[in-house]
Amino acid sequence: MKFSRQTTLRAQATVAGVGVHSGLPVTLTLGPAPVDAGLIFVRTGLEGSDREIQATADQVVATDFATVLGDRTGPLISTAEHVLAALRGMGVDNAIIEVDGPEVPIMDGSAAAFIAAIDQAGIVTQPAQRRFIQVLKPVSVNMGDSFGELRPYANGFRAEVEIDFSNPVIGQQSYGFDLNPECFRREVGRARTFGLMGDVAKLWGAGYALGASFENTVVFDEERLLNTEGLRYADECARHKVLDAIGDLALAGLPLLGAYRSVRGGHKLNHAVLTALLADRTAWRVVEGEAARRTSRPVVEVGSGIVGGRIAAAYGPDVS
């Protein structure tokens, strides 16, 4: 992890796809932002003027089917987590994210298209110290059989995820890694959202997941993987959960220095743990680049996938 200067994008880059719930076309454009701006969504295509919303935890209005940002008028941007993960994972501090529909396009179900857009735009260093939120003491949340925790960590930011759901095809999986752009690009950014065919069909019937397909979702039935191209990683489901966690925790507003552990979690748990951390002013502090550098050590990475466990639907509550 680089600690010295803030970064933004050199130019704009655009991707186009469909919204996973509406199935309607949507275009997203990433662009530069000034020092200390953070990550800002601009919702275009509305009647009247465009609406701007800061990508921070206090702007989250729903976490059932995805992470949804909004304001007093209601939801504005759904499925924000994959593009936020790409920006945070690639080390972009300040960016404008213009979206001309109510959802970020699902693309192939991973962050790969957003990483490619960041590569196209280019990353430039800005003349200001990068700032971090450093976790000073453990903060944890229990939600039923789910558990999440942020704890101090000397190596930058680490994410550890364990999944254990009911479907026997996937099984228990765990994955953890220390975040840096190259590891994110190689090991996490291409991991796709996943689910069970029966649950996706129910969501279609209820008017959700209308844009879901084998092109953007890894789908299983009770006996096998249904995507003919197979998996990108043996433990792709756990890696996608790490991707989601990075995106959800980007809503801290600054990069985190700490380790996050999630057991049987999802968007709702990620948001609850982050909210609990930010609510306890004795649990964190803001530090600048040079102070952060002094706590850094080399990165490490582990992961495992075990056949024989449980999984749930890609677009059901707390799953994708």
mmCIF file of C-alpha atoms in Angstrom:
data_model
loop_
_atom_site.group_PDB
_atom_site.id
_atom_site.type_symbol
_atom_site.label_atom_id
_atom_site.label_comp_id
_atom_site.label_asym_id
_atom_site.label_seq_id
_atom_site.Cartn_x
_atom_site.Cartn_y
_atom_site.Cartn_z
ATOM 1 C CA MET A 1 0.000 0.000 0.000
ATOM 2 C CA LYS A 2 1.285 3.445 -0.924
ATOM 3 C CA PHE A 3 0.963 6.012 1.822
ATOM 4 C CA SER A 4 2.287 9.321 0.538
ATOM 5 C CA ARG A 5 0.030 11.318 -1.816
ATOM 6 C CA GLN A 6 -3.618 11.408 -2.795
ATOM 7 C CA THR A 7 -4.593 10.292 -6.284
ATOM 8 C CA THR A 8 -7.300 10.924 -8.839
ATOM 9 C CA LEU A 9 -7.998 9.962 -12.457
ATOM 10 C CA ARG A 10 -6.147 11.621 -15.316
ATOM 11 C CA ALA A 11 -9.177 11.671 -17.648
ATOM 12 C CA GLN A 12 -12.699 10.331 -17.996
ATOM 13 C CA ALA A 13 -13.593 6.762 -18.938
ATOM 14 C CA THR A 14 -17.049 5.318 -19.613
ATOM 15 C CA VAL A 15 -18.604 1.878 -19.335
ATOM 16 C CA ALA A 16 -22.104 0.849 -20.401
ATOM 17 C CA GLY A 17 -24.217 -2.119 -19.393
ATOM 18 C CA VAL A 18 -27.517 -2.980 -17.743
ATOM 19 C CA GLY A 19 -28.851 -2.537 -14.235
ATOM 20 C CA VAL A 20 -29.038 -5.892 -12.512
ATOM 21 C CA HIS A 21 -32.503 -5.245 -11.084
ATOM 22 C CA SER A 22 -34.165 -3.115 -13.769
ATOM 23 C CA GLY A 23 -32.522 -4.791 -16.750
ATOM 24 C CA LEU A 24 -32.403 -1.327 -18.365
ATOM 25 C CA PRO A 25 -29.374 0.202 -20.119
ATOM 26 C CA VAL A 26 -27.157 2.383 -17.937
ATOM 27 C CA THR A 27 -23.930 4.283 -18.539
ATOM 28 C CA LEU A 28 -21.300 5.092 -15.912
ATOM 29 C CA THR A 29 -18.466 7.583 -16.356
ATOM 30 C CA LEU A 30 -15.458 7.848 -14.034
ATOM 31 C CA GLY A 31 -13.610 11.154 -13.926
ATOM 32 C CA PRO A 32 -11.142 13.317 -11.992
ATOM 33 C CA ALA A 33 -11.949 15.072 -8.713
ATOM 34 C CA PRO A 34 -9.980 17.610 -6.643
ATOM 35 C CA VAL A 35 -7.922 16.958 -3.533
ATOM 36 C CA ASP A 36 -9.959 15.802 -0.510
ATOM 37 C CA ALA A 37 -13.107 15.390 -2.619
ATOM 38 C CA GLY A 38 -13.379 11.678 -1.933
ATOM 39 C CA LEU A 39 -15.614 9.475 -4.068
ATOM 40 C CA ILE A 40 -18.698 11.304 -5.320
ATOM 41 C CA PHE A 41 -21.641 9.896 -7.270
ATOM 42 C CA VAL A 42 -23.518 12.187 -9.637
ATOM 43 C CA ARG A 43 -26.922 10.848 -10.668
ATOM 44 C CA THR A 44 -27.760 12.176 -14.102
ATOM 45 C CA GLY A 45 -30.813 11.588 -16.275
ATOM 46 C CA LEU A 46 -33.236 12.920 -13.676
ATOM 47 C CA GLU A 47 -35.982 15.440 -14.267
ATOM 48 C CA GLY A 48 -34.587 18.818 -13.326
ATOM 49 C CA SER A 49 -30.963 18.960 -12.241
ATOM 50 C CA ASP A 50 -28.380 16.247 -11.577
ATOM 51 C CA ARG A 51 -28.053 15.006 -7.980
ATOM 52 C CA GLU A 52 -24.712 14.677 -6.215
ATOM 53 C CA ILE A 53 -24.132 12.300 -3.320
ATOM 54 C CA GLN A 54 -20.984 11.578 -1.326
ATOM 55 C CA ALA A 55 -20.046 7.905 -1.100
ATOM 56 C CA THR A 56 -20.093 7.695 2.706
ATOM 57 C CA ALA A 57 -21.710 5.370 5.214
ATOM 58 C CA ASP A 58 -24.299 7.918 6.333
ATOM 59 C CA GLN A 59 -25.723 8.010 2.788
ATOM 60 C CA VAL A 60 -26.632 4.306 2.786
ATOM 61 C CA VAL A 61 -30.412 3.826 2.641
ATOM 62 C CA ALA A 62 -30.642 0.070 1.959
ATOM 63 C CA THR A 63 -28.461 -3.049 2.103
ATOM 64 C CA ASP A 64 -30.918 -5.881 1.360
ATOM 65 C CA PHE A 65 -30.152 -6.631 -2.291
ATOM 66 C CA ALA A 66 -27.087 -4.414 -2.746
ATOM 67 C CA THR A 67 -25.592 -1.300 -1.176
ATOM 68 C CA VAL A 68 -27.909 1.596 -2.048
ATOM 69 C CA LEU A 69 -27.045 5.266 -1.549
ATOM 70 C CA GLY A 70 -29.614 8.030 -1.270
ATOM 71 C CA ASP A 71 -30.719 11.201 0.460
ATOM 72 C CA ARG A 72 -33.875 12.630 1.987
ATOM 73 C CA THR A 73 -35.694 12.204 -1.338
ATOM 74 C CA GLY A 74 -35.035 8.465 -1.435
ATOM 75 C CA PRO A 75 -32.652 6.038 -3.180
ATOM 76 C CA LEU A 76 -30.390 7.461 -5.892
ATOM 77 C CA ILE A 77 -27.686 4.881 -6.693
ATOM 78 C CA SER A 78 -27.999 1.119 -6.223
ATOM 79 C CA THR A 79 -25.313 -1.583 -6.424
ATOM 80 C CA ALA A 80 -22.559 0.901 -5.642
ATOM 81 C CA GLU A 81 -20.190 -1.651 -4.133
ATOM 82 C CA HIS A 82 -18.357 -2.993 -7.216
ATOM 83 C CA VAL A 83 -17.257 0.347 -8.638
ATOM 84 C CA LEU A 84 -16.321 1.560 -5.141
ATOM 85 C CA ALA A 85 -14.250 -1.586 -4.651
ATOM 86 C CA ALA A 86 -12.453 -0.958 -7.943
ATOM 87 C CA LEU A 87 -11.584 2.626 -7.012
ATOM 88 C CA ARG A 88 -10.447 1.761 -3.495
ATOM 89 C CA GLY A 89 -8.693 -1.405 -4.606
ATOM 90 C CA MET A 90 -6.742 0.425 -7.303
ATOM 91 C CA GLY A 91 -5.767 3.215 -4.933
ATOM 92 C CA VAL A 92 -7.925 6.084 -6.257
ATOM 93 C CA ASP A 93 -8.748 8.586 -3.513
ATOM 94 C CA ASN A 94 -10.786 11.204 -5.385
ATOM 95 C CA ALA A 95 -13.174 10.587 -8.280
ATOM 96 C CA ILE A 96 -16.495 11.613 -9.776
ATOM 97 C CA ILE A 97 -18.781 8.700 -10.686
ATOM 98 C CA GLU A 98 -21.567 9.788 -13.048
ATOM 99 C CA VAL A 99 -24.447 7.327 -13.489
ATOM 100 C CA ASP A 100 -27.407 7.997 -15.797
ATOM 101 C CA GLY A 101 -29.738 5.476 -14.142
ATOM 102 C CA PRO A 102 -30.723 4.228 -10.687
ATOM 103 C CA GLU A 103 -28.125 1.444 -10.676
ATOM 104 C CA VAL A 104 -24.445 1.038 -11.375
ATOM 105 C CA PRO A 105 -24.225 -1.324 -14.379
ATOM 106 C CA ILE A 106 -23.605 -4.901 -13.298
ATOM 107 C CA MET A 107 -21.203 -5.595 -16.223
ATOM 108 C CA ASP A 108 -19.894 -9.185 -15.783
ATOM 109 C CA GLY A 109 -20.771 -9.283 -12.065
ATOM 110 C CA SER A 110 -17.255 -8.346 -10.954
ATOM 111 C CA ALA A 111 -15.142 -5.186 -10.804
ATOM 112 C CA ALA A 112 -13.138 -6.051 -13.938
ATOM 113 C CA ALA A 113 -14.826 -3.517 -16.238
ATOM 114 C CA PHE A 114 -14.294 -0.730 -13.707
ATOM 115 C CA ILE A 115 -10.637 -1.667 -13.288
ATOM 116 C CA ALA A 116 -10.279 -1.472 -17.089
ATOM 117 C CA ALA A 117 -11.930 1.963 -17.057
ATOM 118 C CA ILE A 118 -9.503 3.145 -14.367
ATOM 119 C CA ASP A 119 -6.618 1.852 -16.478
ATOM 120 C CA GLN A 120 -7.992 3.721 -19.499
ATOM 121 C CA ALA A 121 -8.408 6.969 -17.562
ATOM 122 C CA GLY A 122 -5.039 6.680 -15.811
ATOM 123 C CA ILE A 123 -4.174 7.523 -12.205
ATOM 124 C CA VAL A 124 -2.313 10.702 -11.273
ATOM 125 C CA THR A 125 -0.766 11.831 -7.992
ATOM 126 C CA GLN A 126 -2.113 14.984 -6.341
ATOM 127 C CA PRO A 127 -0.214 17.534 -4.205
ATOM 128 C CA ALA A 128 -1.715 16.542 -0.852
ATOM 129 C CA GLN A 129 -0.999 13.919 1.792
ATOM 130 C CA ARG A 130 -3.168 10.831 1.640
ATOM 131 C CA ARG A 131 -5.262 10.478 4.791
ATOM 132 C CA PHE A 132 -6.430 7.247 6.427
ATOM 133 C CA ILE A 133 -8.800 6.085 9.125
ATOM 134 C CA GLN A 134 -6.669 3.995 11.467
ATOM 135 C CA VAL A 135 -8.513 1.424 13.588
ATOM 136 C CA LEU A 136 -7.321 1.730 17.201
ATOM 137 C CA LYS A 137 -9.285 -1.039 18.915
ATOM 138 C CA PRO A 138 -11.546 -3.937 17.871
ATOM 139 C CA VAL A 139 -15.160 -3.162 17.020
ATOM 140 C CA SER A 140 -17.498 -6.082 16.330
ATOM 141 C CA VAL A 141 -21.128 -6.775 15.408
ATOM 142 C CA ASN A 142 -23.163 -9.982 15.758
ATOM 143 C CA MET A 143 -26.230 -10.398 13.528
ATOM 144 C CA GLY A 144 -27.817 -13.792 14.102
ATOM 145 C CA ASP A 145 -25.238 -16.359 12.989
ATOM 146 C CA SER A 146 -23.190 -13.668 11.231
ATOM 147 C CA PHE A 147 -20.205 -11.914 12.774
ATOM 148 C CA GLY A 148 -18.123 -8.973 11.624
ATOM 149 C CA GLU A 149 -15.159 -7.187 13.150
ATOM 150 C CA LEU A 150 -12.708 -4.397 12.404
ATOM 151 C CA ARG A 151 -9.490 -4.579 14.401
ATOM 152 C CA PRO A 152 -6.088 -2.837 14.435
ATOM 153 C CA TYR A 153 -3.612 -4.110 11.867
ATOM 154 C CA ALA A 154 -0.055 -2.950 11.203
ATOM 155 C CA ASN A 155 0.187 -3.902 7.519
ATOM 156 C CA GLY A 156 -2.317 -1.509 5.941
ATOM 157 C CA PHE A 157 -5.764 -2.975 5.169
ATOM 158 C CA ARG A 158 -6.627 -6.661 5.295
ATOM 159 C CA ALA A 159 -9.934 -8.397 4.486
ATOM 160 C CA GLU A 160 -10.834 -11.910 5.658
ATOM 161 C CA VAL A 161 -14.120 -13.572 4.692
ATOM 162 C CA GLU A 162 -15.668 -16.919 5.599
ATOM 163 C CA ILE A 163 -18.846 -18.233 3.951
ATOM 164 C CA ASP A 164 -20.892 -21.253 4.948
ATOM 165 C CA PHE A 165 -24.324 -21.655 3.388
ATOM 166 C CA SER A 166 -26.712 -24.548 2.673
ATOM 167 C CA ASN A 167 -25.980 -25.545 -0.934
ATOM 168 C CA PRO A 168 -23.639 -28.585 -1.163
ATOM 169 C CA VAL A 169 -22.080 -27.619 -4.503
ATOM 170 C CA ILE A 170 -19.943 -24.763 -3.207
ATOM 171 C CA GLY A 171 -19.293 -25.536 0.430
ATOM 172 C CA GLN A 172 -17.390 -23.639 3.069
ATOM 173 C CA GLN A 173 -14.884 -21.156 1.717
ATOM 174 C CA SER A 174 -12.531 -18.606 3.196
ATOM 175 C CA TYR A 175 -10.293 -16.025 1.642
ATOM 176 C CA GLY A 176 -8.117 -13.243 2.999
ATOM 177 C CA PHE A 177 -5.559 -10.835 1.597
ATOM 178 C CA ASP A 178 -3.727 -7.596 2.278
ATOM 179 C CA LEU A 179 -4.981 -4.935 -0.095
ATOM 180 C CA ASN A 180 -2.725 -3.472 -2.761
ATOM 181 C CA PRO A 181 -3.582 -2.638 -6.375
ATOM 182 C CA GLU A 182 -1.799 -5.540 -8.045
ATOM 183 C CA CYS A 183 -3.191 -8.176 -5.688
ATOM 184 C CA PHE A 184 -6.645 -6.626 -6.017
ATOM 185 C CA ARG A 185 -6.452 -6.710 -9.814
ATOM 186 C CA ARG A 186 -5.175 -10.280 -9.933
ATOM 187 C CA GLU A 187 -6.876 -12.023 -7.029
ATOM 188 C CA VAL A 188 -10.183 -10.276 -6.242
ATOM 189 C CA GLY A 189 -11.263 -7.821 -8.957
ATOM 190 C CA ARG A 190 -12.480 -10.534 -11.386
ATOM 191 C CA ALA A 191 -14.551 -12.500 -8.833
ATOM 192 C CA ARG A 192 -18.217 -12.490 -9.867
ATOM 193 C CA THR A 193 -21.455 -12.338 -7.927
ATOM 194 C CA PHE A 194 -23.117 -15.699 -7.378
ATOM 195 C CA GLY A 195 -26.404 -17.375 -6.513
ATOM 196 C CA LEU A 196 -28.830 -20.281 -6.765
ATOM 197 C CA MET A 197 -31.032 -20.699 -9.802
ATOM 198 C CA GLY A 198 -34.172 -21.232 -7.743
ATOM 199 C CA ASP A 199 -33.683 -18.048 -5.757
ATOM 200 C CA VAL A 200 -32.889 -15.961 -8.839
ATOM 201 C CA ALA A 201 -36.103 -17.247 -10.472
ATOM 202 C CA LYS A 202 -38.102 -16.143 -7.407
ATOM 203 C CA LEU A 203 -36.570 -12.688 -7.606
ATOM 204 C CA TRP A 204 -37.441 -12.436 -11.304
ATOM 205 C CA GLY A 205 -41.036 -13.229 -10.364
ATOM 206 C CA ALA A 206 -41.012 -10.443 -7.771
ATOM 207 C CA GLY A 207 -39.658 -7.896 -10.277
ATOM 208 C CA TYR A 208 -36.037 -7.972 -9.106
ATOM 209 C CA ALA A 209 -32.845 -9.153 -10.807
ATOM 210 C CA LEU A 210 -34.361 -8.539 -14.242
ATOM 211 C CA GLY A 211 -30.875 -7.880 -15.603
ATOM 212 C CA ALA A 212 -29.335 -11.009 -14.050
ATOM 213 C CA SER A 213 -28.007 -13.615 -16.478
ATOM 214 C CA PHE A 214 -25.285 -16.194 -16.924
ATOM 215 C CA GLU A 215 -23.186 -13.349 -18.373
ATOM 216 C CA ASN A 216 -23.081 -11.519 -15.019
ATOM 217 C CA THR A 217 -23.804 -14.123 -12.345
ATOM 218 C CA VAL A 218 -22.233 -17.423 -11.299
ATOM 219 C CA VAL A 219 -25.277 -19.670 -10.912
ATOM 220 C CA PHE A 220 -25.649 -23.035 -9.185
ATOM 221 C CA ASP A 221 -28.460 -25.494 -8.713
ATOM 222 C CA GLU A 222 -28.448 -28.162 -6.026
ATOM 223 C CA GLU A 223 -26.090 -30.387 -8.004
ATOM 224 C CA ARG A 224 -23.756 -28.344 -10.198
ATOM 225 C CA LEU A 225 -22.432 -25.079 -11.548
ATOM 226 C CA LEU A 226 -24.617 -23.969 -14.468
ATOM 227 C CA ASN A 227 -22.210 -21.537 -16.186
ATOM 228 C CA THR A 228 -20.576 -23.369 -19.081
ATOM 229 C CA GLU A 229 -17.322 -21.387 -18.836
ATOM 230 C CA GLY A 230 -16.722 -22.529 -15.249
ATOM 231 C CA LEU A 231 -15.246 -20.593 -12.331
ATOM 232 C CA ARG A 232 -12.458 -18.022 -12.467
ATOM 233 C CA TYR A 233 -11.166 -19.188 -9.061
ATOM 234 C CA ALA A 234 -11.924 -22.343 -7.077
ATOM 235 C CA ASP A 235 -13.059 -20.081 -4.220
ATOM 236 C CA GLU A 236 -14.644 -17.384 -6.404
ATOM 237 C CA CYS A 237 -17.646 -16.963 -4.105
ATOM 238 C CA ALA A 238 -15.505 -16.101 -1.088
ATOM 239 C CA ARG A 239 -13.362 -13.778 -3.202
ATOM 240 C CA HIS A 240 -16.462 -11.950 -4.404
ATOM 241 C CA LYS A 241 -17.489 -11.451 -0.784
ATOM 242 C CA VAL A 242 -14.083 -9.843 -0.211
ATOM 243 C CA LEU A 243 -14.726 -7.612 -3.243
ATOM 244 C CA ASP A 244 -18.078 -6.554 -1.792
ATOM 245 C CA ALA A 245 -16.512 -5.867 1.597
ATOM 246 C CA ILE A 246 -13.835 -3.624 0.074
ATOM 247 C CA GLY A 247 -16.536 -1.665 -1.741
ATOM 248 C CA ASP A 248 -18.823 -1.387 1.273
ATOM 249 C CA LEU A 249 -15.970 -0.323 3.559
ATOM 250 C CA ALA A 250 -14.895 2.319 1.025
ATOM 251 C CA LEU A 251 -17.875 4.191 2.456
ATOM 252 C CA ALA A 252 -15.683 5.070 5.428
ATOM 253 C CA GLY A 253 -14.764 8.048 3.223
ATOM 254 C CA LEU A 254 -11.014 7.442 3.624
ATOM 255 C CA PRO A 255 -8.920 4.280 3.200
ATOM 256 C CA LEU A 256 -8.917 2.115 6.303
ATOM 257 C CA LEU A 257 -5.832 0.962 8.194
ATOM 258 C CA GLY A 258 -7.091 -2.162 9.888
ATOM 259 C CA ALA A 259 -8.255 -5.725 9.343
ATOM 260 C CA TYR A 260 -11.847 -6.673 8.576
ATOM 261 C CA ARG A 261 -13.234 -10.142 9.282
ATOM 262 C CA SER A 262 -16.656 -11.286 8.100
ATOM 263 C CA VAL A 263 -18.279 -14.633 8.919
ATOM 264 C CA ARG A 264 -21.491 -15.497 7.014
ATOM 265 C CA GLY A 265 -21.894 -11.815 6.229
ATOM 266 C CA GLY A 266 -22.952 -9.509 3.418
ATOM 267 C CA HIS A 267 -23.750 -5.876 2.697
ATOM 268 C CA LYS A 268 -25.877 -5.421 5.817
ATOM 269 C CA LEU A 269 -23.141 -6.747 8.118
ATOM 270 C CA ASN A 270 -20.402 -4.764 6.341
ATOM 271 C CA HIS A 271 -22.365 -1.571 6.810
ATOM 272 C CA ALA A 272 -23.223 -2.350 10.430
ATOM 273 C CA VAL A 273 -19.570 -2.912 11.381
ATOM 274 C CA LEU A 274 -18.417 0.246 9.614
ATOM 275 C CA THR A 275 -21.189 2.258 11.252
ATOM 276 C CA ALA A 276 -20.244 0.852 14.674
ATOM 277 C CA LEU A 277 -16.613 1.825 14.139
ATOM 278 C CA LEU A 278 -17.390 5.370 13.054
ATOM 279 C CA ALA A 279 -19.822 5.834 15.953
ATOM 280 C CA ASP A 280 -17.071 5.125 18.500
ATOM 281 C CA ARG A 281 -14.611 8.017 18.365
ATOM 282 C CA THR A 282 -12.224 6.164 20.670
ATOM 283 C CA ALA A 283 -11.915 3.338 18.105
ATOM 284 C CA TRP A 284 -10.256 5.269 15.278
ATOM 285 C CA ARG A 285 -8.267 8.309 14.287
ATOM 286 C CA VAL A 286 -7.336 10.046 11.048
ATOM 287 C CA VAL A 287 -3.648 9.844 10.129
ATOM 288 C CA GLU A 288 -1.719 11.229 7.166
ATOM 289 C CA GLY A 289 0.664 9.463 4.807
ATOM 290 C CA GLU A 290 3.948 9.558 6.690
ATOM 291 C CA ALA A 291 2.392 8.557 10.014
ATOM 292 C CA ALA A 292 0.633 5.674 8.286
ATOM 293 C CA ARG A 293 3.835 4.528 6.601
ATOM 294 C CA ARG A 294 5.484 3.891 9.955
ATOM 295 C CA THR A 295 2.927 1.151 10.736
ATOM 296 C CA SER A 296 3.396 -0.649 7.408
ATOM 297 C CA ARG A 297 4.961 -4.054 6.765
ATOM 298 C CA PRO A 298 5.038 -6.308 3.676
ATOM 299 C CA VAL A 299 1.762 -7.798 2.433
ATOM 300 C CA VAL A 300 0.649 -11.406 2.835
ATOM 301 C CA GLU A 301 -2.154 -13.383 1.255
ATOM 302 C CA VAL A 302 -4.050 -16.569 2.073
ATOM 303 C CA GLY A 303 -7.170 -18.254 0.794
ATOM 304 C CA SER A 304 -8.956 -21.577 0.796
ATOM 305 C CA GLY A 305 -12.017 -23.234 -0.673
ATOM 306 C CA ILE A 306 -13.611 -26.386 0.761
ATOM 307 C CA VAL A 307 -16.262 -28.386 -1.114
ATOM 308 C CA GLY A 308 -19.326 -29.246 0.963
ATOM 309 C CA GLY A 309 -21.091 -26.307 2.582
ATOM 310 C CA ARG A 310 -23.712 -23.680 1.950
ATOM 311 C CA ILE A 311 -24.460 -20.764 -0.365
ATOM 312 C CA ALA A 312 -27.386 -18.404 -0.984
ATOM 313 C CA ALA A 313 -28.809 -16.410 -3.876
ATOM 314 C CA ALA A 314 -26.794 -13.727 -5.618
ATOM 315 C CA TYR A 315 -29.478 -11.075 -5.314
ATOM 316 C CA GLY A 316 -31.203 -12.171 -2.140
ATOM 317 C CA PRO A 317 -30.669 -10.229 1.076
ATOM 318 C CA ASP A 318 -27.037 -10.029 2.157
ATOM 319 C CA VAL A 319 -25.745 -12.440 -0.422
ATOM 320 C CA SER A 320 -24.158 -11.032 -3.560
#
